[in-house]
Amino acid sequence: MRQRRDIQGLRALAVGLVVIFHLFPSVLTGGYIGVDVFFVISGYLITGHLDRELDRHGRIRLGEFWARRIRRLLPAALLVMAVSAVGALLLIPRTLLPQNLTEITAAAGYVLNWVLAASSVDYLSSDAPASVAQHYWSLSVEEQFYIVWPLLLTAAVLVGVRLLGRSRRTALTAVIGLVFAASLAASIVQTALSPAPAYFVTTTRAWEFAAGALVALLPALGARLGASVRLIASWVALVAVLACGVFFTASTPFPGAIALIPVVATALLLWLGDDDHALAPQRLSHPAAVQFVGDASYSLYLWHWPIIVLAAAAIGRPLDPLLALAAGALTVALAWATMRWVEQPIRRAPGLLARRLPTYAGAAAAMAAVIALALSPLGVLRAEDQAAAATIAELERDASGCFGAYALLNDCDDPYALTDTVNPTLTQSGGFGLRSGDGEECDWATIADRSEMSCDLGVPAAEATERLAFIGDSHADQYALPLALAAREHDWSVLVRTRGSCTPLAPVGVAAEDATASQAEACDRWTIDVLDEVVSDTEVDTVIVAGRYELQPDSTENAHEVMERLQDAGKSVIFIADLPGTAHEWGATDTMESAPSCVEREWRDDACAWEPAPHTDWAQTAAYEAGATIIDPSTLLCQEGRCHIVVGGTIVFADSHHISRAFARTLTGWFGDQISGALARS
């Protein structure tokens, strides 16, 4: 099939949307839909090619098809991966190297989309920055499509034509239509339930390829329409794609039903075909510059993201507009060079390189080389971290020493000094809260992209001196480890119920400002169930409430009512005041920096200490008015009006606002004493 200029124009539009979105995210908030445009184009072109092969040969030559895809896609992709790996080793901070090298490895195996889907459901990693290879998620989806699609069409022909006696087009259309319907339904449901993983998985994207595939099997539409109708339809479709790029945002539930707009619009443009009418939008595709961008779209997509990430890492901050323009220019130069000297020569190479077995062998060897390039240093990093973790584990158990909070509790000299035990990478990778290996009876579930934890900590209720309940969001989770250890020491039994980004003190129907509709609904259900459970549990005498309140609207009145309800049920209430995260204005969460990253960047005594901005904590006000006992960790960590991140040779926060596991463990004695005192006073 001759190359269609309008398709090259659509490719140019798609890559332009994505690149501008990444370079200037506030300018084109929905530019990510360029990936969906690419998916529709791929479904259209590949299905058309396979259908013509079936027409000519009666079968799909799978070995030849996959070899052509390898020669077309892998050389440039693996080259950029290798350069990205070297760039990461030279420029990416040590705290972020494991994530980057792991994702490069997954990208080389074309399974990155599933890796990102698995990690995205964990709110503990929601603050993790994007890696140098993250954009390969869409290429992983494409490669999986190229593997499965010819097999599916082959099966459709075998069953539909040879067994059922249907025509080839009927069989193909039926199977592709079924894929379209099933995948679209899965996309709508999964996006509503768990939008973060739904964005990456192949099952929620297959319908976009199928949309293009269906168009490939239909007779061309453009020739059947009058010039005026064709013109209007073309402009409507193009404006729809552009409008999605402008008006969609990160909060748009994507790729659910709303993704039908850019997908159907792209499919319609493909169906209408090229048009030489003077007023046709397809004419915008014809200039040589647009055709070049379309030709180089693959290399442009490959290069633009690692350039952005590595440049930002080199200067230690996000790119300003001038540097973003420079990054764009470098992207174009590298894309041209890659297309000129890598993509085209290998695609068109005669002789040995054009044969299947050398193609497969070369691809396997190149993939193995890139994986080895990423895994070798990753293994060294992990060995270093394991040795450091063993040392820190010994220090965590010495309550008479000067590690972590012990440095403050034992009045050690220079508690904020940068010592050789400070390990930003280990702190960040260690995360916060309880883990399955901590020996506690906990259940974890992910509902609407937020983790819910249910535990019974300490001793059995029948043997306990006190039966407590501990409820809250992830800012309660961060204290679950010292609470578990303290509960064992004091013979307490603790019922734990937490849900990420969901405080039981906020009214039902009033969600955090960054919550999606599904997350708000799940939070409401959880809040109602947890409060009912705790109130009705006659064995619970004391309820400990902890959480993060800065992202919630002022809910003082409701918080007061919740605490009174608990007290009316005969429960004492202990309120844990929220601890400020790393230096930022309250509410400006988009500017919050990871504490380990800050320490790694500053690397000096008392690194990244700050004076917290004044604020009004409505939840603490309500606790005071309700007569609850208040435990305030800031009295320990923010002495004399200054909060500290490096304390006792370790880093307080695992990210920007959750206490690290190492530091939390050293809070066990302090935490137990605070709760014991509150119980004695109740």
XYZ file of C-alpha atoms in Angstrom:
682
model
C 0.000 0.000 0.000
C 1.354 3.404 -0.920
C 2.191 5.705 1.926
C -0.724 7.979 2.722
C 0.204 11.555 3.514
C -2.784 11.970 5.802
C -1.620 9.052 7.974
C 1.833 10.596 8.251
C 0.073 13.790 9.276
C -1.843 11.928 11.968
C 1.429 10.460 13.222
C 2.909 13.958 13.334
C -0.141 15.171 15.258
C 0.082 12.270 17.719
C 3.769 12.697 18.512
C 3.357 16.474 18.656
C 0.624 16.142 21.265
C 2.740 13.836 23.431
C 5.986 15.812 23.155
C 4.339 19.167 23.865
C 2.467 17.623 26.790
C 5.728 16.408 28.312
C 7.706 19.576 27.592
C 4.957 22.032 28.548
C 2.416 20.065 30.619
C 0.438 23.139 31.673
C -0.032 24.203 28.038
C -1.477 20.952 26.676
C -2.928 19.096 29.658
C -4.468 16.305 27.589
C -1.601 15.723 25.187
C -1.324 12.147 26.426
C -4.151 11.242 24.023
C -1.520 11.253 21.283
C -0.721 7.706 22.391
C -4.315 6.699 21.668
C -4.045 8.183 18.184
C -0.964 6.017 17.623
C -2.826 2.913 18.813
C -5.672 3.472 16.348
C -3.232 4.038 13.482
C -1.344 0.850 14.380
C -4.536 -1.191 14.459
C -5.530 0.216 11.061
C -2.202 -0.338 9.314
C -1.357 -3.751 10.738
C -4.819 -5.178 10.140
C -4.869 -3.847 6.602
C -1.494 -5.433 5.940
C -2.509 -8.795 7.414
C -5.810 -8.787 5.512
C -3.992 -8.221 2.231
C -1.583 -11.036 3.071
C -4.512 -13.347 3.723
C -5.970 -12.313 0.393
C -2.715 -13.018 -1.477
C -1.427 -16.125 0.317
C -4.426 -17.516 2.176
C -2.511 -17.350 5.446
C -0.437 -15.042 7.609
C 3.271 -15.801 7.491
C 3.856 -15.269 11.178
C 7.630 -15.642 11.114
C 7.999 -13.045 8.377
C 5.556 -10.660 10.026
C 7.306 -10.710 13.381
C 10.733 -10.413 11.738
C 9.605 -7.279 9.898
C 8.255 -5.804 13.148
C 11.565 -6.552 14.869
C 13.595 -4.869 12.138
C 11.255 -1.881 12.167
C 10.997 -1.278 15.895
C 13.676 -2.887 18.035
C 16.948 -1.357 16.763
C 15.991 2.238 17.541
C 14.174 1.299 20.745
C 17.083 -0.709 22.135
C 19.572 1.992 21.154
C 17.631 4.607 23.118
C 17.286 2.197 26.056
C 21.040 1.649 26.130
C 21.753 5.381 25.988
C 19.123 5.935 28.695
C 20.760 3.334 30.940
C 24.168 4.987 30.592
C 22.612 8.412 31.121
C 20.812 7.198 34.225
C 24.038 5.803 35.683
C 25.788 9.129 35.084
C 23.040 11.621 35.974
C 20.147 10.090 37.924
C 20.404 10.435 41.730
C 21.321 7.271 43.614
C 17.884 7.190 45.263
C 16.174 6.859 41.881
C 18.619 4.522 40.144
C 16.991 1.216 41.214
C 13.619 2.323 39.867
C 15.151 3.551 36.599
C 17.246 0.447 36.002
C 14.352 -1.850 36.891
C 12.037 -0.110 34.448
C 14.673 -0.123 31.691
C 14.899 -3.887 32.180
C 11.123 -4.235 31.952
C 11.066 -1.996 28.873
C 13.685 -4.175 27.165
C 11.414 -7.153 27.731
C 8.359 -5.142 26.585
C 6.403 -5.757 29.775
C 6.811 -2.299 31.302
C 3.105 -1.497 31.089
C 2.296 -4.405 33.416
C 5.081 -3.429 35.819
C 3.757 0.127 35.992
C 0.202 -1.133 36.452
C 1.308 -3.276 39.379
C 3.179 -0.424 41.071
C 0.570 2.242 40.338
C -2.047 0.568 42.533
C 0.191 1.050 45.552
C -0.393 4.483 47.006
C 2.864 4.082 48.930
C 4.682 4.646 45.640
C 2.378 7.348 44.303
C 4.995 10.038 44.891
C 7.703 8.216 42.938
C 8.982 10.300 39.995
C 8.808 8.977 36.456
C 11.787 6.964 35.262
C 13.844 7.591 32.159
C 12.083 4.661 30.439
C 8.500 5.180 31.577
C 7.258 6.167 28.104
C 8.054 2.644 26.915
C 4.788 1.483 28.504
C 2.932 2.322 25.272
C 5.540 0.535 23.153
C 5.108 -2.509 25.395
C 1.389 -2.433 24.654
C 2.128 -2.157 20.923
C 4.561 -5.072 20.939
C 2.062 -7.238 22.788
C -0.509 -6.290 20.157
C 1.879 -7.286 17.355
C 2.428 -10.682 18.959
C -1.203 -11.527 19.664
C -3.019 -9.870 16.749
C -1.800 -12.057 13.849
C -2.450 -15.159 15.957
C -5.985 -13.949 16.670
C -6.690 -13.204 13.004
C -5.250 -16.574 12.001
C -7.581 -18.305 14.461
C -10.515 -16.236 13.178
C -9.890 -17.409 9.621
C -9.437 -21.042 10.654
C -12.653 -21.120 12.653
C -14.809 -18.716 10.688
C -13.832 -19.620 7.162
C -12.760 -23.244 7.249
C -15.064 -24.567 9.971
C -18.120 -22.289 9.775
C -17.952 -21.457 6.080
C -18.133 -17.672 6.540
C -16.311 -15.195 4.354
C -12.900 -13.987 5.484
C -14.092 -10.411 6.025
C -17.099 -11.587 8.029
C -14.946 -13.780 10.264
C -12.359 -11.054 10.836
C -14.954 -8.373 11.473
C -16.808 -10.549 13.981
C -13.677 -11.356 15.998
C -12.352 -7.800 15.929
C -15.774 -6.449 16.870
C -15.861 -8.835 19.830
C -12.401 -7.628 20.942
C -13.548 -4.028 20.590
C -16.664 -4.548 22.697
C -15.029 -6.662 25.408
C -11.992 -4.434 25.779
C -14.059 -1.230 25.801
C -16.272 -2.671 28.517
C -13.198 -3.675 30.528
C -11.742 -0.213 30.033
C -14.877 1.507 31.320
C -15.200 -0.772 34.347
C -11.511 -0.832 35.296
C -11.116 2.913 34.837
C -14.013 3.478 37.214
C -12.690 1.020 39.798
C -8.909 1.423 39.529
C -7.941 4.226 37.156
C -4.176 4.095 37.764
C -3.524 0.503 36.628
C -6.297 0.725 34.033
C -4.263 3.366 32.224
C -1.418 0.938 31.501
C -2.811 -2.551 30.990
C -3.228 -4.002 27.532
C -6.772 -5.227 28.155
C -8.069 -1.658 28.533
C -6.293 -0.524 25.361
C -6.981 -3.363 22.916
C -10.242 -1.759 21.777
C -8.313 1.256 20.467
C -6.323 -0.986 18.120
C -9.560 -2.782 17.248
C -11.202 0.525 16.292
C -8.519 1.123 13.677
C -8.714 -2.522 12.620
C -12.446 -2.307 11.935
C -11.916 0.725 9.723
C -9.241 -1.183 7.778
C -11.827 -3.830 6.868
C -14.443 -1.312 5.716
C -14.652 0.165 2.238
C -13.094 3.636 2.059
C -15.644 6.194 3.177
C -14.271 9.331 1.556
C -15.172 8.350 -2.007
C -18.764 7.614 -0.989
C -19.437 11.054 0.446
C -19.973 14.369 -1.185
C -17.178 16.906 -0.936
C -19.027 19.090 1.554
C -19.964 16.236 3.881
C -16.439 14.844 3.725
C -15.019 18.262 4.494
C -17.279 18.841 7.496
C -16.694 15.343 8.887
C -12.918 15.751 8.572
C -12.877 19.076 10.418
C -15.176 17.803 13.160
C -12.917 14.775 13.742
C -9.712 16.821 13.779
C -11.163 19.443 16.127
C -12.357 16.646 18.434
C -8.813 15.243 18.728
C -7.341 18.706 19.330
C -10.033 19.555 21.877
C -9.210 16.426 23.850
C -5.575 17.464 23.903
C -6.486 20.908 25.202
C -9.308 20.150 27.640
C -8.512 16.702 29.048
C -6.433 16.737 32.233
C -4.746 14.315 34.604
C -8.047 13.989 36.478
C -9.984 12.908 33.370
C -11.086 9.271 33.929
C -8.978 7.757 31.172
C -9.082 5.494 29.163
C -12.725 4.868 30.006
C -15.722 5.827 27.914
C -14.391 9.337 27.358
C -11.506 7.880 25.334
C -14.090 7.123 22.649
C -13.833 10.775 21.573
C -10.207 10.792 20.359
C -10.339 7.155 19.263
C -13.490 7.463 17.154
C -12.308 10.790 15.758
C -8.991 9.251 14.679
C -10.743 6.226 13.204
C -13.046 8.540 11.245
C -10.102 10.469 9.815
C -8.512 7.187 8.715
C -11.788 6.070 7.164
C -12.263 9.321 5.289
C -8.778 9.077 3.811
C -6.668 11.771 2.200
C -8.249 14.785 0.542
C -6.796 17.369 -1.846
C -9.654 19.818 -1.423
C -8.285 23.296 -0.754
C -10.174 23.556 2.569
C -9.675 19.967 3.746
C -7.751 19.541 7.027
C -5.885 16.672 5.375
C -4.044 19.311 3.356
C -2.305 20.293 6.597
C -0.512 16.939 6.387
C 0.989 17.564 2.961
C 3.865 20.003 3.648
C 7.307 18.412 3.738
C 7.923 19.478 7.348
C 4.804 17.652 8.561
C 5.718 14.588 6.528
C 9.175 14.603 8.113
C 7.674 14.699 11.611
C 5.377 11.831 10.653
C 8.292 9.832 9.254
C 10.391 10.498 12.364
C 7.511 10.140 14.833
C 8.784 6.847 16.250
C 12.270 8.165 16.963
C 10.857 11.440 18.251
C 8.745 9.514 20.724
C 11.690 7.367 21.805
C 14.107 10.236 22.436
C 12.015 13.037 23.869
C 11.305 11.576 27.317
C 14.826 10.442 28.316
C 16.147 13.820 27.191
C 13.644 15.582 29.464
C 14.358 13.334 32.458
C 18.138 13.337 32.099
C 18.314 17.086 31.500
C 16.211 17.751 34.601
C 18.442 15.386 36.608
C 21.575 17.140 35.347
C 20.420 20.600 36.475
C 18.583 19.398 39.577
C 15.207 20.927 38.741
C 12.394 20.767 36.152
C 13.114 22.361 32.773
C 12.156 25.998 32.315
C 10.557 27.029 28.982
C 13.887 27.928 27.351
C 15.503 24.642 28.320
C 12.362 22.793 27.254
C 12.707 24.315 23.791
C 16.363 23.257 23.716
C 15.349 19.725 24.725
C 12.821 19.719 21.899
C 15.466 20.782 19.392
C 17.860 18.073 20.591
C 15.034 15.538 20.299
C 14.473 16.457 16.652
C 18.204 16.207 15.874
C 18.584 12.796 17.509
C 15.370 11.528 15.919
C 16.606 12.526 12.456
C 19.954 10.841 13.045
C 18.312 7.674 14.376
C 15.892 7.501 11.468
C 18.673 8.167 8.953
C 21.333 5.793 10.283
C 19.458 3.188 12.338
C 15.805 2.778 11.384
C 16.005 3.012 7.590
C 19.243 1.078 6.967
C 18.163 -1.891 9.089
C 14.620 -1.958 7.698
C 15.922 -1.988 4.137
C 19.064 -4.060 4.683
C 19.551 -6.832 2.098
C 21.128 -10.222 2.558
C 21.663 -11.720 5.985
C 19.915 -8.942 7.923
C 16.745 -9.479 5.914
C 16.460 -13.136 6.913
C 14.347 -14.375 9.800
C 16.797 -16.362 11.932
C 19.498 -13.669 11.980
C 16.793 -11.130 12.799
C 15.531 -13.136 15.771
C 19.061 -13.944 16.971
C 20.187 -10.332 16.670
C 17.105 -9.085 18.513
C 17.579 -11.586 21.331
C 21.250 -10.679 21.680
C 20.538 -6.929 21.672
C 17.748 -7.273 24.229
C 19.988 -9.397 26.449
C 22.755 -6.786 26.193
C 20.457 -3.956 27.255
C 19.024 -6.015 30.119
C 22.555 -6.874 31.269
C 23.549 -3.202 31.043
C 20.717 -2.347 33.441
C 20.807 -5.406 35.703
C 24.554 -5.459 36.381
C 24.708 -2.127 38.244
C 21.301 -2.848 39.758
C 22.733 -5.972 41.352
C 25.642 -3.988 42.786
C 23.273 -1.368 44.197
C 21.088 -3.992 45.825
C 24.085 -5.724 47.398
C 25.219 -2.394 48.878
C 21.728 -1.731 50.206
C 21.484 -5.171 51.799
C 24.749 -4.637 53.669
C 23.606 -1.198 54.838
C 20.227 -2.599 55.889
C 21.879 -5.202 58.101
C 23.882 -2.505 59.902
C 20.841 -0.294 60.378
C 18.754 -3.207 61.680
C 21.240 -3.642 64.514
C 21.104 0.062 65.364
C 17.285 0.104 65.333
C 17.194 -2.469 68.136
C 19.537 -0.553 70.450
C 17.182 1.712 72.405
C 20.091 2.995 74.475
C 21.971 4.215 71.416
C 21.857 7.324 69.248
C 20.206 6.076 66.061
C 16.993 7.703 64.818
C 14.671 9.018 67.514
C 16.964 7.564 70.181
C 19.331 10.478 69.508
C 16.659 12.861 70.792
C 15.275 10.652 73.543
C 18.750 9.874 74.923
C 20.062 13.457 74.602
C 22.879 12.420 72.275
C 25.389 14.949 71.030
C 24.742 16.504 67.602
C 21.560 14.533 66.785
C 21.186 16.194 63.375
C 24.636 15.392 61.996
C 25.083 13.657 58.655
C 26.702 10.328 59.513
C 27.751 7.326 57.465
C 24.503 5.550 58.381
C 22.411 8.080 56.431
C 21.260 6.141 53.343
C 18.786 7.995 51.099
C 18.321 5.060 48.726
C 17.572 2.558 51.474
C 15.225 4.986 53.207
C 13.252 5.664 50.048
C 13.055 2.058 48.905
C 12.098 0.912 52.400
C 8.865 2.872 52.286
C 6.700 3.199 55.368
C 4.120 1.332 57.412
C 3.697 -2.354 58.119
C 4.826 -5.036 55.696
C 3.766 -8.648 55.295
C 7.080 -9.796 56.762
C 6.598 -7.945 60.053
C 4.817 -10.875 61.672
C 1.444 -9.195 62.145
C -1.964 -10.537 61.153
C -2.889 -8.003 58.478
C -4.936 -8.089 55.314
C -4.337 -5.647 52.486
C -6.748 -4.843 49.685
C -6.579 -2.267 46.908
C -9.894 -0.584 46.197
C -10.132 2.364 43.803
C -6.322 2.655 43.766
C -6.065 3.061 47.527
C -4.742 0.461 49.930
C -6.958 -0.667 52.791
C -5.297 -2.392 55.738
C -7.034 -4.477 58.393
C -4.952 -5.831 61.285
C -5.050 -7.279 64.763
C -1.831 -6.127 66.399
C -0.248 -7.117 69.693
C -1.635 -9.923 71.825
C -4.993 -11.713 71.437
C -7.934 -9.691 72.761
C -8.635 -12.274 75.491
C -5.122 -11.834 76.905
C -4.843 -8.055 76.527
C -4.597 -5.463 79.262
C -6.201 -2.944 76.859
C -8.253 -3.287 73.693
C -7.575 -0.369 71.309
C -8.761 0.605 67.864
C -6.501 2.536 65.479
C -8.146 4.223 62.467
C -7.070 6.685 59.791
C -5.351 7.089 56.439
C -1.753 6.544 55.322
C -0.611 9.011 57.987
C -1.952 6.456 60.448
C -0.188 3.651 58.569
C 3.158 5.312 59.196
C 2.717 4.677 62.939
C 1.444 1.098 62.600
C 4.921 -0.415 62.972
C 5.860 1.286 66.291
C 2.299 0.716 67.497
C 2.625 -3.008 66.773
C 5.932 -3.209 68.637
C 4.601 -1.169 71.558
C 1.469 -3.320 71.720
C 3.583 -6.439 72.212
C 5.576 -4.786 74.986
C 2.483 -3.526 76.839
C 0.167 -6.508 76.190
C -2.310 -4.445 74.188
C -4.658 -5.751 71.536
C -5.112 -3.295 68.674
C -7.769 -3.383 65.968
C -6.361 -1.467 62.956
C -8.437 -0.110 60.078
C -6.771 2.266 57.602
C -7.393 3.437 54.061
C -5.039 5.601 52.032
C -6.125 9.234 51.533
C -9.258 8.677 53.596
C -9.753 10.181 57.045
C -12.774 9.081 59.103
C -13.065 12.622 60.474
C -14.199 14.110 57.155
C -17.928 14.022 56.351
C -19.274 11.390 53.996
C -19.634 13.017 50.585
C -16.748 15.422 51.135
C -13.621 14.001 49.499
C -10.011 15.100 49.485
C -9.286 17.616 46.758
C -7.219 15.135 44.726
C -9.693 12.216 44.932
C -11.433 10.745 41.910
C -15.150 9.917 41.989
C -14.463 6.199 42.541
C -11.995 6.961 45.321
C -14.468 9.297 47.033
C -17.210 6.665 46.854
C -14.903 3.958 48.241
C -13.792 6.301 51.028
C -17.401 6.978 51.991
C -18.179 3.261 52.224
C -15.037 2.606 54.235
C -15.704 5.497 56.644
C -19.263 4.368 57.375
C -18.238 0.728 57.861
C -15.229 1.480 60.070
C -17.037 3.893 62.382
C -19.968 1.491 62.724
C -17.583 -1.376 63.492
C -15.600 0.520 66.111
C -18.667 2.001 67.805
C -20.390 -1.380 68.052
C -17.287 -3.257 69.307
C -17.895 -3.416 73.050
C -14.379 -4.734 73.709
C -12.745 -1.559 72.374
C -12.203 0.964 75.152
C -9.955 3.481 73.385
C -9.853 4.718 69.779
C -6.682 6.251 68.330
C -7.268 8.502 65.320
C -4.496 9.659 62.971
C -4.476 11.167 59.511
C -3.546 13.848 57.031
C -5.932 16.750 56.935
C -4.381 19.417 54.708
C -6.041 18.071 51.544
C -9.478 17.975 53.166
C -11.808 20.981 53.412
C -12.327 22.280 56.938
C -14.513 19.648 58.616
C -14.211 20.744 62.253
C -17.887 20.267 62.994
C -18.028 16.751 61.550
C -14.781 15.740 63.290
C -16.235 16.940 66.574
C -19.375 14.882 65.939
C -17.345 11.738 65.141
C -15.370 12.049 68.371
C -18.526 12.664 70.405
C -20.113 9.604 68.818
C -17.124 7.514 69.915
C -17.224 9.006 73.398
C -20.983 8.438 73.693
C -20.298 4.778 72.929
C -17.985 4.674 75.948
C -14.696 5.035 74.066
C -11.826 7.300 75.021
C -10.296 9.132 72.056
C -6.573 9.670 71.450
C -5.804 12.033 68.591
C -2.387 11.948 66.887
C -1.637 15.383 65.450
C -0.448 15.381 61.856
C 3.268 15.831 61.323
C 4.224 18.328 58.611
C 5.916 16.826 55.586
C 9.060 18.179 53.985
C 9.408 21.925 53.512
C 6.463 23.265 51.558
C 3.547 25.632 51.907
C 0.606 23.676 53.282
C -1.582 22.534 50.426
C 1.078 22.976 47.726
C 1.633 19.228 47.465
C 2.838 19.417 43.876
C 6.005 21.157 45.093
C 6.826 18.639 47.816
C 10.241 17.025 47.451
C 11.143 13.561 48.643
C 13.146 13.789 51.864
C 15.733 11.204 50.703
C 16.176 13.102 47.422
C 16.622 16.372 49.271
C 19.218 14.904 51.634
C 21.088 13.325 48.731
C 21.151 16.670 46.944
C 22.138 18.778 49.958
C 24.395 16.252 51.765
C 25.353 18.288 54.827
C 24.664 18.303 58.558
C 21.002 18.921 59.386
C 20.220 18.696 55.687
C 16.841 19.976 54.506
C 15.649 21.195 57.919
C 12.918 23.836 57.674
C 10.578 26.065 59.579
C 7.011 24.857 58.967
C 4.550 27.395 57.662
C 1.828 28.458 60.112
C -1.461 26.674 59.527
C -4.718 25.779 61.231
C -5.314 22.066 61.733
C -9.093 21.752 61.878
C -8.912 18.150 63.076
C -6.684 19.032 66.003
C -9.012 21.894 66.881
C -11.935 19.467 66.936
C -9.964 17.011 69.095
C -9.172 19.744 71.596
C -12.809 20.843 71.735
C -13.965 17.241 72.205
C -11.601 16.731 75.119
C -9.570 14.040 73.363
C -6.013 13.319 74.428
C -3.624 14.797 71.848
C -0.276 13.229 70.972
C 1.845 15.611 68.899
C 4.956 14.081 67.218
C 6.112 17.535 66.177
C 7.084 18.217 69.797
C 9.810 15.629 69.265
C 10.819 16.337 65.667
C 10.184 20.065 65.394
C 11.880 21.543 68.406
C 12.362 25.303 68.788
C 10.245 25.964 65.696
C 12.488 23.999 63.337
C 11.683 20.579 61.841
C 14.473 18.150 60.978
C 14.815 15.484 58.312
C 18.138 13.944 59.349
C 17.850 12.716 62.944
C 20.160 10.252 64.631
C 21.966 9.242 61.461
C 18.850 8.390 59.484
C 16.205 10.167 57.412
C 12.850 10.812 59.049
C 10.653 10.586 55.938
C 10.547 7.837 53.299
C 9.035 10.259 50.810
C 7.763 13.782 51.367
C 5.282 13.192 54.182
C 5.403 9.615 55.497
C 7.758 8.578 58.302
C 10.275 5.971 57.167
C 10.211 2.473 58.596
C 13.694 2.799 60.107
C 12.842 5.987 61.947
C 9.365 4.775 62.913
C 10.837 1.707 64.582
C 12.950 3.931 66.837
C 9.755 5.735 67.905
C 8.424 2.565 69.564
C 9.356 3.511 73.124
C 8.207 7.121 72.787
C 4.968 6.059 71.116
C 4.254 3.430 73.760
C 4.899 5.903 76.575
C 2.608 8.496 74.995
C -0.268 6.009 74.643
C 0.315 4.551 78.102
C 0.108 8.028 79.588
C -3.102 8.736 77.695
C -4.633 5.442 78.865
C -3.692 6.201 82.451
C -5.430 9.571 82.245
C -8.608 8.241 80.616
